PDB file of C-alpha atoms and ligand atoms in Angstrom:
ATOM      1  CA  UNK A   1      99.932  78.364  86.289  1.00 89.00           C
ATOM      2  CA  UNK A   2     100.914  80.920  88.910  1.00 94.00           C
ATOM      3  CA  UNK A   3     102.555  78.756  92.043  1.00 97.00           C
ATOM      4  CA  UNK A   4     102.431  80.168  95.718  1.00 98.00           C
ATOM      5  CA  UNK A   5     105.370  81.395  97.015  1.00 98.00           C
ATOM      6  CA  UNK A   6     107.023  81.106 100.668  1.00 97.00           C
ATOM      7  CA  UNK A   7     106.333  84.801 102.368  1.00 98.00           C
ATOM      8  CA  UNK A   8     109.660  85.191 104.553  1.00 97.00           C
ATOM      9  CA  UNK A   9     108.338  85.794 108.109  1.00 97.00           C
ATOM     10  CA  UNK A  10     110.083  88.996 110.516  1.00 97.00           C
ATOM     11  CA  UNK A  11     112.743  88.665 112.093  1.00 96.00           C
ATOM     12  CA  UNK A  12     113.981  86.604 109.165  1.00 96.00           C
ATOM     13  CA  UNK A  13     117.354  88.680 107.993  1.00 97.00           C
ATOM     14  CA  UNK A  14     116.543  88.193 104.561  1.00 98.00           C
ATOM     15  CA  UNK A  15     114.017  91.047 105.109  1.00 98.00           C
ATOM     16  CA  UNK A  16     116.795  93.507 105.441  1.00 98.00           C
ATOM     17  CA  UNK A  17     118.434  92.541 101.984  1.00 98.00           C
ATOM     18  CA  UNK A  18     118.356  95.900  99.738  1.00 98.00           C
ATOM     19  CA  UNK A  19     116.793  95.030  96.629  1.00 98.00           C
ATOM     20  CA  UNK A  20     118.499  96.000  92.915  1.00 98.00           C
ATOM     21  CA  UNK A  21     117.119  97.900  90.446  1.00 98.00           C
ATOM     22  CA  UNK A  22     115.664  95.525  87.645  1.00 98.00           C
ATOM     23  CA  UNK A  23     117.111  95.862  83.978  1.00 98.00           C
ATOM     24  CA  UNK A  24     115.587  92.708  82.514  1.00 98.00           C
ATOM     25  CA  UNK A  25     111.799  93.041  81.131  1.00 98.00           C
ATOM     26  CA  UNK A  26     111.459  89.466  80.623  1.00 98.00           C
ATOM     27  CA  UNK A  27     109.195  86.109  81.004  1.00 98.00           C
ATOM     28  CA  UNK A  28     111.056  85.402  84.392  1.00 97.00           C
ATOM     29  CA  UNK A  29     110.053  88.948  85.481  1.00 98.00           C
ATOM     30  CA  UNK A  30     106.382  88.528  84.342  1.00 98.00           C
ATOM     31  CA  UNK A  31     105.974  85.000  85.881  1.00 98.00           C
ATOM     32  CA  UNK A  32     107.607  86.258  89.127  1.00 98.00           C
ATOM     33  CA  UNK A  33     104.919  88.953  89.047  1.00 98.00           C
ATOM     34  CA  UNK A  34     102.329  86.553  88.124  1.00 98.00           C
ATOM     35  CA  UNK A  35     103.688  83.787  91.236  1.00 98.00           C
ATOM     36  CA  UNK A  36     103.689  87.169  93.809  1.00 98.00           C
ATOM     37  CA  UNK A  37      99.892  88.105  92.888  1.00 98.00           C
ATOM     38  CA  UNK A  38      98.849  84.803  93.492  1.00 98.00           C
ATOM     39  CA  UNK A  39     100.800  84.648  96.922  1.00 98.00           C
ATOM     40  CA  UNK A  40      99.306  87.909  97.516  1.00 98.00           C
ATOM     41  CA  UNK A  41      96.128  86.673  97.012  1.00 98.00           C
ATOM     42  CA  UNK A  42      96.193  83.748  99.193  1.00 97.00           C
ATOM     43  CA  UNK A  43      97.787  85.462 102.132  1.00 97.00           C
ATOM     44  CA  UNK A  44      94.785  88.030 101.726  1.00 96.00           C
ATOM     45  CA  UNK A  45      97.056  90.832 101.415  1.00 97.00           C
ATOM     46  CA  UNK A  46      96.782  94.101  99.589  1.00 97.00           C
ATOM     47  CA  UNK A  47     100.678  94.619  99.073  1.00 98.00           C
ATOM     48  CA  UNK A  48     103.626  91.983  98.219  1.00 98.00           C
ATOM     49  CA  UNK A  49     107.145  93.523  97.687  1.00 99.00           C
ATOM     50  CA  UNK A  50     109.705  90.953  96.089  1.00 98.00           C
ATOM     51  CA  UNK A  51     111.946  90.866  99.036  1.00 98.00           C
ATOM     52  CA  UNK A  52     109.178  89.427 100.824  1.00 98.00           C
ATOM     53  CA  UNK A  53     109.220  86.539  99.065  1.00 98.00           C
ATOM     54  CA  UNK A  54     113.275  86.071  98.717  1.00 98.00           C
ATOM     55  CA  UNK A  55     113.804  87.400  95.750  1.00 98.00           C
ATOM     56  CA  UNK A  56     115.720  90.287  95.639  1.00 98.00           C
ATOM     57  CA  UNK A  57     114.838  92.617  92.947  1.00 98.00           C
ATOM     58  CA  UNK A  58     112.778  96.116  92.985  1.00 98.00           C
ATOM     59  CA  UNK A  59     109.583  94.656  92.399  1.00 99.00           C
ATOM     60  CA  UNK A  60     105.679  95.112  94.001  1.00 99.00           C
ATOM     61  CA  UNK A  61     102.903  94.071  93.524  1.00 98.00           C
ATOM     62  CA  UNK A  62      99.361  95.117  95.104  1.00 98.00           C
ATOM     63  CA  UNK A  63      95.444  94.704  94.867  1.00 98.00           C
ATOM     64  CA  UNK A  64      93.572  97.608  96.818  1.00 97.00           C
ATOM     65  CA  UNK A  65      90.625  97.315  94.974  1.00 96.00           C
ATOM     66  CA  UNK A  66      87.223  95.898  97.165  1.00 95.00           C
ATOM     67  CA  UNK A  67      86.358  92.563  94.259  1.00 96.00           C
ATOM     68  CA  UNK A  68      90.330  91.687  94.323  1.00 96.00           C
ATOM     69  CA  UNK A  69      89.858  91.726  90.712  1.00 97.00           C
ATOM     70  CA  UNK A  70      92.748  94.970  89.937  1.00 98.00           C
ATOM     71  CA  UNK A  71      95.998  93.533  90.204  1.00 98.00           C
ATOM     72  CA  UNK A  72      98.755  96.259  89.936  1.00 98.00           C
ATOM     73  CA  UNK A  73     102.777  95.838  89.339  1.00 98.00           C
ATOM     74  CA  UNK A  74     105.274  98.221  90.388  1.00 98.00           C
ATOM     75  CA  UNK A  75     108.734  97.710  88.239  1.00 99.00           C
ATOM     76  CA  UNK A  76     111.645  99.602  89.934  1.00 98.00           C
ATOM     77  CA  UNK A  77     108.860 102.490  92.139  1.00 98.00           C
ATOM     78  CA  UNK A  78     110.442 105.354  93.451  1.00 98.00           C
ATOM     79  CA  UNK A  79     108.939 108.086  95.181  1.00 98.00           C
ATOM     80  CA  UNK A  80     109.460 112.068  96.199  1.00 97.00           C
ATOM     81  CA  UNK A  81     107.488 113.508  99.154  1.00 97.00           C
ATOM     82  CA  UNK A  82     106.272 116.646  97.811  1.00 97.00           C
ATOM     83  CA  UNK A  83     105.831 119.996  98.863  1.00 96.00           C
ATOM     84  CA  UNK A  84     102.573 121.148 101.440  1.00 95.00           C
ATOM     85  CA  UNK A  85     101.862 117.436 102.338  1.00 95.00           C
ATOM     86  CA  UNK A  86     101.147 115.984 105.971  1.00 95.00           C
ATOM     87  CA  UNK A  87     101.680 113.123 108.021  1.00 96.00           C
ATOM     88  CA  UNK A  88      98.708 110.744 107.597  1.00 93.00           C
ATOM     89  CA  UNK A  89      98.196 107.866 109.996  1.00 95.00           C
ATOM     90  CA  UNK A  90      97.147 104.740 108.843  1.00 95.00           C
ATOM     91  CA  UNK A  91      96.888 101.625 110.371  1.00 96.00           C
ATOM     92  CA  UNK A  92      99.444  99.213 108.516  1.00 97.00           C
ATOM     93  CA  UNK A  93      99.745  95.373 108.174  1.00 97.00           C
ATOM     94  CA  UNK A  94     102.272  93.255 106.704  1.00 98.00           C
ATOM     95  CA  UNK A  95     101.976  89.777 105.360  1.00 98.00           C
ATOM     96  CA  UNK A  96     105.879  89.595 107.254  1.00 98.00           C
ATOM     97  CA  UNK A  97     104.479  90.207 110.599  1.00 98.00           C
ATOM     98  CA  UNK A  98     101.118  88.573 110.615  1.00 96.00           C
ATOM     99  CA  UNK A  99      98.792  89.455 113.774  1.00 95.00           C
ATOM    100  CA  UNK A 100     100.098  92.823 114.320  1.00 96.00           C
ATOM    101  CA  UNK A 101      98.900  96.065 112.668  1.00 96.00           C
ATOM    102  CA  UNK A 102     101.148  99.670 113.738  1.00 95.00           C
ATOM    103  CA  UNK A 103     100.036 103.124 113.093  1.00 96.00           C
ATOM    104  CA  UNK A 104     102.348 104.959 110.831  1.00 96.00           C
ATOM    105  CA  UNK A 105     102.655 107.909 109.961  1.00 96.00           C
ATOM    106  CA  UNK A 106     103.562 108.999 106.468  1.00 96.00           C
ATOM    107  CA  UNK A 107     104.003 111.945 104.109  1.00 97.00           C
ATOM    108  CA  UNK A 108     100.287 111.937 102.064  1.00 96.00           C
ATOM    109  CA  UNK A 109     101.209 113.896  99.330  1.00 97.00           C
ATOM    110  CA  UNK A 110     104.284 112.044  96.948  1.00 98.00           C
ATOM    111  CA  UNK A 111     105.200 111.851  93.239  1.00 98.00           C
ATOM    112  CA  UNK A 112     105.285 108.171  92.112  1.00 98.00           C
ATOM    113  CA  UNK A 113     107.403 106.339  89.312  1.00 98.00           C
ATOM    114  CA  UNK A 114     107.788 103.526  88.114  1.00 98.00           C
ATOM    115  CA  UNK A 115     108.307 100.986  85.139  1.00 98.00           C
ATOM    116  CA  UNK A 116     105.753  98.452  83.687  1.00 98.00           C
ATOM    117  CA  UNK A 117     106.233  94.810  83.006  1.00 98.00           C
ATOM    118  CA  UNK A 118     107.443  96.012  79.440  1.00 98.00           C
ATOM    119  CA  UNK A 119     110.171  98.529  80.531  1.00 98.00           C
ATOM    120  CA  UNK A 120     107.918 101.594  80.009  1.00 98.00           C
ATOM    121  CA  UNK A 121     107.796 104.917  82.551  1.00 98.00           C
ATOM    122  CA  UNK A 122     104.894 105.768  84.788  1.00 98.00           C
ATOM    123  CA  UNK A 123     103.858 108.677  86.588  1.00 98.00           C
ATOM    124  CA  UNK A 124     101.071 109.435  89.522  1.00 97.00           C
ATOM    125  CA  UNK A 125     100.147 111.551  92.279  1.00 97.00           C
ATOM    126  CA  UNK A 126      98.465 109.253  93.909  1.00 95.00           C
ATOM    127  CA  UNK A 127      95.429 109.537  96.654  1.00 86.00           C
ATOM    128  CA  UNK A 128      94.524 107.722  99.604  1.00 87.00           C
ATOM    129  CA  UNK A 129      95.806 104.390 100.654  1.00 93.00           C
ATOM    130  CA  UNK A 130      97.923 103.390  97.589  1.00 96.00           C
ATOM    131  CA  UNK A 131     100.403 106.520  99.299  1.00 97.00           C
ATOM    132  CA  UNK A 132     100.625 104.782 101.977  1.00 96.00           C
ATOM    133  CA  UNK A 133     100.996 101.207 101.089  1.00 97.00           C
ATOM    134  CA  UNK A 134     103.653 102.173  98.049  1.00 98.00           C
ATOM    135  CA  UNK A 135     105.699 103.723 100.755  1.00 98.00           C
ATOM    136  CA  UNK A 136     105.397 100.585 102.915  1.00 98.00           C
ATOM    137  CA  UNK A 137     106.246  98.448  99.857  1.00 98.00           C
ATOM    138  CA  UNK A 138     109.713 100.603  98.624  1.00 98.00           C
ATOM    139  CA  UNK A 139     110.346 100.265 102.293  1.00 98.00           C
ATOM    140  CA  UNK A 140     110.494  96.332 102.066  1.00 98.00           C
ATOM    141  CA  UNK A 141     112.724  96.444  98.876  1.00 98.00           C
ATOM    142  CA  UNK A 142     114.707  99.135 101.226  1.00 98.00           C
ATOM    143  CA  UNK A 143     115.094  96.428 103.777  1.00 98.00           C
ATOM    144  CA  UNK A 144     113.118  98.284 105.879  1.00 98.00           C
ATOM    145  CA  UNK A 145     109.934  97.119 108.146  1.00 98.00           C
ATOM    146  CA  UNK A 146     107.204  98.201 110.013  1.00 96.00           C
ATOM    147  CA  UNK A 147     108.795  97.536 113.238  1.00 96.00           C
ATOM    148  CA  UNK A 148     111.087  99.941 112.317  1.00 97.00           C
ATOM    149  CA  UNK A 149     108.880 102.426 113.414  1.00 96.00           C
ATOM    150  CA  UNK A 150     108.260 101.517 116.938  1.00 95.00           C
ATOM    151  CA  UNK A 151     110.038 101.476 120.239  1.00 95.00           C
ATOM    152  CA  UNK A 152     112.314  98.652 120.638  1.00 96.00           C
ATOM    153  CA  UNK A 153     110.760  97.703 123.277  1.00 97.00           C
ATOM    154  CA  UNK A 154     107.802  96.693 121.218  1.00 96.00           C
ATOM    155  CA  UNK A 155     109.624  95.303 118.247  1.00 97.00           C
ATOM    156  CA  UNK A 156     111.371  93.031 120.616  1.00 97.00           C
ATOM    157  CA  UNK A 157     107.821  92.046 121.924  1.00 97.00           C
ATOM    158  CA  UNK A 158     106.682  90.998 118.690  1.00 97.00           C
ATOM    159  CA  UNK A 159     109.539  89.766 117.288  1.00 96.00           C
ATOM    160  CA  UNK A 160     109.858  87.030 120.325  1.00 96.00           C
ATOM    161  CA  UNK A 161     106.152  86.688 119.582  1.00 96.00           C
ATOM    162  CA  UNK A 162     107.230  85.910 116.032  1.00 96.00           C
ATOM    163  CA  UNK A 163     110.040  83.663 116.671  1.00 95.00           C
ATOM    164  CA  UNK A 164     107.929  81.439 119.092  1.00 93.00           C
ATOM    165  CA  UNK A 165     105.041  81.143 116.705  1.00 92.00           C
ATOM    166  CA  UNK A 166     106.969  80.141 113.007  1.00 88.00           C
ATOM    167  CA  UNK A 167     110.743  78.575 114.014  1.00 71.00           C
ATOM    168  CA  UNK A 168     109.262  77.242 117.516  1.00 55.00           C
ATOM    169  CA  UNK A 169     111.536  78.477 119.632  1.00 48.00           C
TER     170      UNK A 169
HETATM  171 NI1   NI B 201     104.798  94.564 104.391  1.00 91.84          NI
END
């Protein structure tokens, strides 16, 4: 049975670890997928990266289907912003900063790769939101956040917010 994992809340520095690549196709990889799904799935999230959840390896996992019934996983993603796209604006969340949502705006046209659970190579172009929430997932295992993206001012804001909420400060 999958088990629920703890999602590390922002500003929790363990967000900003850069995640490495993964070489091992194994049982501990699938159950880790497996665990993140189900965490996923609790939180109500469309998007888990591995670094969300303290483990430190290039890893995602995501649902953006409507019945929450198609689970995919991301082994090792990597994407390249290709040529004649524009900057789409989307309206993000993050299970790592829960209560605020930040428009973003992001290349809409990128090449995707990535490996499957059993080592093997995938391609897409993908549409629509999966662009968008891929990007914001390779950001996590980047160390990177959605706060990243707005004034300081703001991230301080929420980030106190944050703080006062989860370690009761
Ligand atoms: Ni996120």
């Amino acid at each position: 049975m999958a088990k629920k994992l703890n999602i590390l809340i922002f500003p929790d520095p363990r967000l900003r670890k850069i995640a490495r690549k993964v070489t091992k196709f194994d049982k501990c990889l699938e159950i880790l997928a497996e665990d993140m799904l189900k965490t996923m799935y609790e939180a109500n999230g469309i998007g888990l990266a591995a670094t969300q959840v303290d483990k430190h390896l290039r890893l995602v996992v995501m649902d953006l289907s409507e019945n929450r019934d198609e689970p995919r996983i991301f082994v090792n993603p990597e994407y390249e912003v290709l040529d004649g796209h524009k900057m789409f604006e989307f309206e993000e969340g993050c299970l790592s900063i829960p209560g605020f949502n930040e428009t973003i705006a992001r290349p809409d046209k990128i090449k995707l790769i990535w490996q499957n659970l059993k080592g093997e190579m995938m391609e897409d172009t993908p549409e629509g939101i999966l662009t968008v929430c891929i990007q914001h997932e390779i950001d996590h295992l980047n160390g990177k956040l959605m706060v990243d993206y707005v004034s300081i001012l703001k991230r301080d804001r929420i980030k106190n917010k944050l703080l006062k909420d989860f370690n009761r400060i």
